Short mmCIF file of C-alpha atoms in Angstrom, two decimals:
data_model
loop_
_atom_site.label_atom_id
_atom_site.label_comp_id
_atom_site.label_asym_id
_atom_site.label_seq_id
_atom_site.Cartn_x
_atom_site.Cartn_y
_atom_site.Cartn_z
CA MET A 24 170.98 201.47 253.09
CA GLU A 25 172.96 204.55 254.15
CA PHE A 26 170.91 206.69 251.74
CA ILE A 27 167.64 205.45 253.25
CA GLY A 28 168.93 206.14 256.76
CA LYS A 29 169.96 209.69 255.87
CA THR A 30 166.60 210.28 254.16
CA PHE A 31 164.74 209.28 257.32
CA ALA A 32 167.17 211.42 259.35
CA ALA A 33 166.47 214.41 257.09
CA VAL A 34 162.73 213.95 257.57
CA CYS A 35 163.24 213.73 261.34
CA THR A 36 165.36 216.89 261.18
CA ILE A 37 162.62 218.87 259.45
CA LEU A 38 160.00 217.56 261.87
CA PHE A 39 162.30 218.32 264.81
CA ILE A 40 162.72 221.95 263.73
CA ILE A 41 158.98 222.47 263.14
CA SER A 42 157.91 220.75 266.36
CA SER A 43 160.58 222.47 268.46
CA VAL A 44 159.55 225.94 267.31
CA LEU A 45 155.88 225.16 267.94
CA VAL A 46 156.59 223.62 271.35
CA LEU A 47 158.66 226.65 272.43
CA LEU A 48 155.82 228.95 271.42
CA LEU A 49 152.99 226.88 272.88
CA LEU A 50 154.68 226.09 276.21
CA ASN A 51 155.53 229.73 276.85
CA ILE A 52 152.08 230.90 275.79
CA GLU A 53 150.42 228.31 278.04
CA ALA A 54 152.64 229.23 280.99
CA LYS A 55 151.98 232.97 280.70
CA ALA A 56 148.33 232.81 279.60
CA PHE A 57 147.24 231.13 282.83
CA SER A 58 149.22 233.23 285.29
CA SER A 59 147.53 236.17 287.01
CA GLU A 60 150.89 237.96 287.24
CA THR A 61 150.91 238.28 283.44
CA TYR A 62 147.65 240.21 283.45
CA LYS A 63 148.49 242.28 286.52
CA GLN A 64 151.46 243.71 284.66
CA ALA A 65 149.35 244.24 281.54
CA PHE A 66 146.60 245.95 283.58
CA GLU A 67 149.25 248.22 285.08
CA ASN A 68 150.73 249.11 281.68
CA GLN A 69 147.35 249.82 280.07
CA GLN A 70 145.74 251.46 283.13
CA LEU A 71 142.91 248.93 283.18
CA TYR A 72 142.70 249.03 286.96
CA GLU A 73 140.32 251.94 286.38
CA ARG A 74 137.79 249.34 285.18
CA MET A 75 137.52 247.80 288.65
CA PRO A 76 134.51 249.88 289.81
CA THR A 77 132.52 248.62 286.80
CA ILE A 78 133.56 245.01 287.38
CA LEU A 79 132.79 245.14 291.10
CA ALA A 80 129.50 247.01 290.53
CA THR A 81 128.37 244.37 288.03
CA ALA A 82 129.25 241.51 290.38
CA LEU A 83 127.52 243.25 293.28
CA THR A 84 124.34 243.96 291.31
CA THR A 85 124.21 240.36 290.15
CA TYR A 86 124.56 239.16 293.75
CA ILE A 87 121.75 241.45 294.97
CA THR A 88 119.49 240.33 292.11
CA GLU A 89 120.12 236.64 292.81
CA ASN A 90 119.67 236.95 296.60
CA GLN A 91 116.14 238.00 297.50
CA SER A 92 117.12 238.30 301.16
CA ALA A 93 118.97 241.54 300.37
CA LEU A 94 117.43 244.74 301.67
CA PRO A 95 114.74 246.16 299.35
CA PHE A 96 116.68 249.44 299.33
CA LEU A 97 119.54 247.76 297.51
CA ASN A 98 117.29 246.55 294.70
CA ALA A 99 116.74 250.17 293.69
CA VAL A 100 120.48 250.87 293.32
CA LYS A 101 121.55 250.52 289.69
CA VAL A 102 124.90 249.32 288.34
CA GLU A 103 125.84 252.91 287.51
CA ASP A 104 125.04 253.97 291.07
CA TRP A 105 127.21 251.23 292.55
CA GLN A 106 129.98 252.21 290.15
CA ASN A 107 129.86 255.81 291.37
CA ILE A 108 129.76 254.66 295.00
CA ILE A 109 132.78 252.39 294.59
CA SER A 110 134.75 255.02 292.64
CA THR A 111 134.03 257.60 295.35
CA LEU A 112 134.72 255.43 298.38
CA LEU A 113 137.75 253.38 297.34
CA PRO A 114 141.12 255.04 296.64
CA PRO A 115 143.15 253.85 293.59
CA GLU A 116 145.48 251.63 295.64
CA GLU A 117 142.53 249.73 297.12
CA LEU A 118 140.89 249.37 293.70
CA LYS A 119 144.18 247.94 292.43
CA ALA A 120 144.31 245.49 295.33
CA LEU A 121 140.73 244.41 294.60
CA ALA A 122 141.55 243.93 290.90
CA ASP A 123 144.62 241.86 291.79
CA ASN A 124 142.48 239.80 294.14
CA ALA A 125 139.91 239.24 291.37
CA LEU A 126 142.62 238.20 288.89
CA ASP A 127 144.21 235.82 291.42
CA SER A 128 140.82 234.29 292.16
CA THR A 129 140.00 233.95 288.45
CA PHE A 130 143.20 232.13 287.58
CA ASP A 131 143.06 229.98 290.70
CA TYR A 132 139.69 228.83 289.33
CA LEU A 133 141.02 228.30 285.80
CA ASN A 134 144.04 226.39 287.15
CA GLY A 135 141.81 224.13 289.25
CA LYS A 136 142.99 225.42 292.63
CA THR A 137 139.47 226.53 293.55
CA ASN A 138 135.98 225.72 292.29
CA SER A 139 134.75 229.33 292.10
CA ALA A 140 136.06 232.88 291.92
CA THR A 141 135.18 235.71 294.29
CA ILE A 142 135.74 239.43 294.84
CA SER A 143 136.21 240.74 298.38
CA LEU A 144 133.74 243.35 299.66
CA LEU A 145 135.60 244.02 302.90
CA PRO A 146 137.24 247.29 301.71
CA LEU A 147 133.87 248.60 300.49
CA LYS A 148 132.13 247.61 303.72
CA ALA A 149 134.83 249.34 305.76
CA HIS A 150 134.35 252.63 303.87
CA LEU A 151 130.54 252.49 304.02
CA VAL A 152 130.59 252.78 307.79
CA GLY A 153 130.57 256.32 309.19
CA GLU A 154 130.54 259.73 307.57
CA SER A 155 132.02 258.66 304.25
CA GLY A 156 129.18 256.21 303.70
CA VAL A 157 126.54 258.83 304.55
CA ASN A 158 128.15 261.31 302.15
CA VAL A 159 128.06 258.77 299.34
CA VAL A 160 124.35 258.03 299.95
CA VAL A 161 123.60 261.76 299.95
CA GLN A 162 125.53 262.15 296.67
CA LEU A 163 123.56 259.24 295.25
CA LEU A 164 120.27 260.91 296.23
CA ARG A 165 121.46 264.20 294.72
CA LEU A 166 121.78 262.47 291.34
CA GLN A 167 118.10 261.49 291.38
CA PRO A 168 115.09 263.57 290.25
CA ALA A 169 113.57 265.90 292.86
CA CYS A 170 111.29 264.17 295.35
CA THR A 171 107.56 264.62 295.10
CA PRO A 172 105.55 264.93 298.36
CA GLU A 173 104.44 261.31 297.93
CA GLN A 174 108.05 260.15 297.48
CA LEU A 175 109.13 262.08 300.59
CA THR A 176 106.46 260.25 302.56
CA GLN A 177 107.57 256.91 301.08
CA MET A 178 111.21 257.76 301.88
CA ALA A 179 110.33 258.61 305.49
CA LEU A 180 108.45 255.34 305.84
CA GLY A 181 111.23 253.49 304.11
CA LEU A 182 113.88 254.82 306.46
CA LEU A 183 111.84 253.43 309.33
CA GLY A 184 110.72 250.25 307.66
CA GLY A 185 113.67 249.15 305.53
CA GLN A 186 113.05 250.61 302.05
CA ILE A 187 114.09 253.98 300.70
CA THR A 188 112.70 255.59 297.58
CA LEU A 189 115.58 257.01 295.57
CA CYS A 190 114.90 260.68 294.85
CA ASN A 191 116.51 264.04 295.58
CA PRO A 192 115.06 265.44 298.85
CA PRO A 193 115.10 269.14 299.85
CA GLU A 194 118.27 270.39 301.53
CA GLU A 195 116.54 270.84 304.88
CA ALA A 196 115.49 267.17 304.87
CA ILE A 197 119.04 265.85 304.59
CA GLY A 198 119.94 266.67 308.19
CA LEU A 199 116.85 264.89 309.47
CA MET A 200 117.58 261.85 307.32
CA THR A 201 121.23 261.45 308.33
CA PRO A 202 120.67 259.33 311.50
CA PHE A 203 118.31 257.06 309.62
CA ILE A 204 120.77 256.72 306.72
CA GLN A 205 123.49 255.74 309.19
CA ALA A 206 121.18 253.11 310.68
CA GLN A 207 120.37 251.77 307.21
CA LEU A 208 124.08 251.55 306.36
CA GLN A 209 124.80 249.64 309.58
CA THR A 210 122.03 247.19 308.73
CA MET A 211 123.28 246.90 305.15
CA ILE A 212 126.80 246.10 306.35
CA THR A 213 125.50 243.18 308.40
CA VAL A 214 123.55 241.86 305.39
CA PHE A 215 126.41 242.26 302.93
CA PRO A 216 128.66 239.22 302.53
CA ASN A 217 132.42 239.59 302.86
CA ASP A 218 132.80 238.61 299.20
CA VAL A 219 130.68 237.96 296.13
CA THR A 220 131.07 235.08 293.72
CA PHE A 221 131.48 236.14 290.10
CA ILE A 222 132.37 232.69 288.73
CA SER A 223 130.06 230.03 290.08
CA GLY A 224 131.30 226.57 290.95
CA VAL A 225 127.96 224.90 290.21
CA THR A 226 129.39 222.81 287.35
CA SER A 227 132.74 222.06 289.02
CA GLY A 228 133.58 218.39 288.68
CA MET A 229 130.61 217.81 286.39
CA PRO A 230 130.82 216.68 282.73
CA ASP A 231 129.78 220.17 281.60
CA ASP A 232 132.52 221.91 283.59
CA PRO A 233 133.99 224.31 280.96
CA ARG A 234 137.48 223.80 282.38
CA LEU A 235 137.62 220.15 281.29
CA LYS A 236 138.16 220.93 277.60
CA LEU A 237 140.61 223.64 278.54
CA ASN A 238 142.59 221.19 280.70
CA THR A 239 142.67 218.70 277.82
CA VAL A 240 144.19 221.31 275.51
CA ARG A 241 146.71 222.37 278.15
CA SER A 242 147.72 218.75 278.80
CA ALA A 243 148.21 218.18 275.07
CA ILE A 244 150.49 221.23 274.93
CA LYS A 245 152.59 219.91 277.82
CA PHE A 246 152.85 216.42 276.32
CA SER A 247 153.94 217.93 272.99
CA LEU A 248 157.31 218.53 274.66
CA PHE A 249 158.16 214.87 273.96
CA LEU A 250 157.84 215.27 270.17
CA PRO A 251 161.16 217.11 269.56
CA PHE A 252 162.99 214.53 271.69
CA LEU A 253 161.38 211.75 269.68
CA PHE A 254 162.54 213.26 266.39
CA LEU A 255 165.99 213.94 267.86
CA PHE A 256 166.18 210.27 268.81
CA GLY A 257 165.21 209.38 265.22
CA ILE A 258 168.04 211.55 263.87
CA THR A 259 170.47 209.80 266.18
CA VAL A 260 169.34 206.30 265.19
CA PHE A 261 169.28 206.91 261.43
CA ALA A 262 172.31 209.17 260.91
CA VAL A 263 174.71 209.44 263.84
CA ARG A 264 177.72 207.17 263.44
CA SER A 265 180.51 209.23 265.01
CA LEU A 266 181.14 212.21 267.28
CA ARG A 267 181.45 214.54 264.28
CA SER A 268 178.24 213.31 262.64
CA TRP A 269 176.42 213.70 265.97
CA LEU A 270 177.63 217.31 266.29
CA ASN A 271 176.52 218.09 262.73
CA TRP A 272 173.16 216.28 262.82
CA TRP A 273 172.24 217.86 266.15
CA GLY A 274 174.00 221.22 265.78
CA TRP A 275 172.38 222.44 262.57
CA PRO A 276 168.77 221.64 263.61
CA LEU A 277 169.30 223.28 267.00
CA MET A 278 170.78 226.40 265.40
CA ILE A 279 167.99 226.65 262.79
CA THR A 280 165.37 226.11 265.50
CA GLY A 281 166.88 228.96 267.52
CA VAL A 282 166.98 231.33 264.53
CA MET A 283 163.38 230.58 263.57
CA SER A 284 162.15 230.91 267.17
CA VAL A 285 163.78 234.32 267.61
CA PHE A 286 162.49 235.48 264.23
CA ILE A 287 158.90 234.40 264.97
CA ALA A 288 159.00 235.81 268.52
CA LEU A 289 160.20 239.20 267.27
CA LEU A 290 157.81 239.51 264.34
CA GLY A 291 154.87 237.43 265.52
CA THR A 292 153.80 239.47 268.56
CA PRO A 293 150.95 241.32 266.75
CA LEU A 294 149.63 238.04 265.32
CA VAL A 295 149.77 236.23 268.68
CA GLY A 296 148.09 239.21 270.36
CA TRP A 297 145.31 239.22 267.76
CA ILE A 298 144.73 235.45 268.09
CA LEU A 299 144.71 235.70 271.89
CA GLN A 300 142.22 238.57 271.82
CA LEU A 301 139.97 236.64 269.42
CA LEU A 302 140.03 233.54 271.64
CA ILE A 303 139.24 235.48 274.81
CA GLU A 304 136.41 237.43 273.20
CA ASN A 305 134.82 234.34 271.61
CA GLN A 306 135.61 231.60 274.13
CA GLY A 307 136.64 233.44 277.30
CA THR A 308 133.08 234.30 278.32
CA ILE A 309 132.39 230.58 278.70
CA LEU A 310 134.83 230.52 281.60
CA ILE A 311 134.78 234.04 283.05
CA PRO A 312 132.25 236.93 283.21
CA ALA A 313 131.92 239.03 280.05
CA ILE A 314 132.98 242.27 281.79
CA LEU A 315 136.23 240.71 283.02
CA ALA A 316 136.81 238.86 279.73
CA THR A 317 136.55 242.17 277.84
CA SER A 318 139.16 243.81 280.07
CA ILE A 319 141.51 240.82 279.79
CA ALA A 320 141.05 240.75 275.99
CA GLU A 321 142.26 244.35 275.82
CA THR A 322 145.55 243.26 277.39
CA ALA A 323 146.21 240.75 274.57
CA SER A 324 148.96 242.77 272.88
CA ALA A 325 150.80 243.46 276.14
CA VAL A 326 150.37 239.84 277.22
CA ALA A 327 151.71 238.60 273.86
CA VAL A 328 154.94 240.53 274.47
CA GLN A 329 155.35 238.82 277.86
CA MET A 330 154.57 235.41 276.35
CA LEU A 331 157.12 235.68 273.54
CA ALA A 332 159.94 237.33 275.51
CA PRO A 333 161.12 233.96 276.96
CA VAL A 334 161.00 232.44 273.45
CA ILE A 335 163.63 234.94 272.33
CA ILE A 336 165.93 233.97 275.20
CA GLU A 337 165.38 230.25 274.66
CA GLY A 338 165.89 230.68 270.90
CA ILE A 339 169.22 232.43 271.48
CA ILE A 340 170.30 229.56 273.75
CA PHE A 341 169.40 227.06 271.01
CA MET A 342 171.38 229.14 268.50
CA ILE A 343 174.46 229.29 270.70
CA VAL A 344 174.39 225.56 271.52
CA GLY A 345 173.78 224.61 267.89
CA LEU A 346 176.44 226.98 266.58
CA GLY A 347 178.91 225.67 269.15
CA MET A 348 178.28 222.08 268.04
CA VAL A 349 178.70 223.00 264.36
CA ILE A 350 181.97 224.85 265.07
CA VAL A 351 183.33 221.89 267.03
CA ALA A 352 182.33 219.59 264.16
CA LEU A 353 184.24 221.81 261.70
CA LEU A 354 187.30 221.83 263.95
CA LEU A 355 187.18 218.05 264.19
CA ALA A 356 186.88 217.82 260.40
CA LYS A 357 189.95 220.06 259.97
CA ARG A 358 191.85 218.02 262.52
CA ASP A 359 191.00 214.79 260.72
CA GLN A 360 192.04 216.34 257.40
CA ILE A 361 195.38 217.46 258.83
CA ILE A 362 195.99 214.01 260.30
CA LYS A 363 195.09 212.40 256.96
CA VAL A 364 197.49 214.66 255.02
CA THR A 365 200.28 214.13 257.55
CA TYR A 366 200.03 210.39 257.39
#
């Protein structure tokens, strides 16, 4: 009977070690993977904040395309043009703030705090007013082919009637156009929303909401925490009969779990980073826009380091606790042996 009990305890010990290592990894990955702070640090380390003009330009172009009430002039502005405008108008610190805002909004959506994700346009709108906005429009026109006489006529009519043909006018025409450009910018500011939605909440709460499957996986990871305790309970029931046996049957598994966790965390960063990048590239676009998913995927290696750093600390704690229990068990064994010899 004792042999059967110890056999079951040995099986529970193996399962405890395996499940504990997996739970440590999964819980830390889940906690870091869905925190915007993780990616802010990674964006900072890999200088991905420079991608913000492209991300904002894409979101803005999509908004203009989907909203027919936008000024006809805006329909002629391409993604590349918006990217140049944003890069010229917004200083690096404001681009960083916009990127942080976009990341916060994205992960609020993924974590179920909101039903959509948005990017603020307020900094862009503020810089479009006044001389800086006029200068950007002039620069934009300078990048276009030279105006034909017909296009100049269309541009003049457009400035009065709400649509501007994008072409490069003669130098002497710029001064005449400036007041009209300022008027167009003022009108555009009133039409522009304060933010644009880049993750729609149309499916929120519906059966096809992409977050539902994600939440199921995350819930399963959190509930997996009970598995090691279950196997630890099995060890206790089948094998623990004294203080010394408890110290041995708990101490060794805890120590081995700690060693394996530290080992995997130190050597497994490239593998975790590669898996994370693969998941984001293949599945991330279901939840977030492709342009943002691509940028986040590039942070996979840096994010993997942040995910596994707590595993190292937790593994060391397991090692220390387990080693302490084993040492105490050995001291108790020596004490019992001395007492036995004495008497």
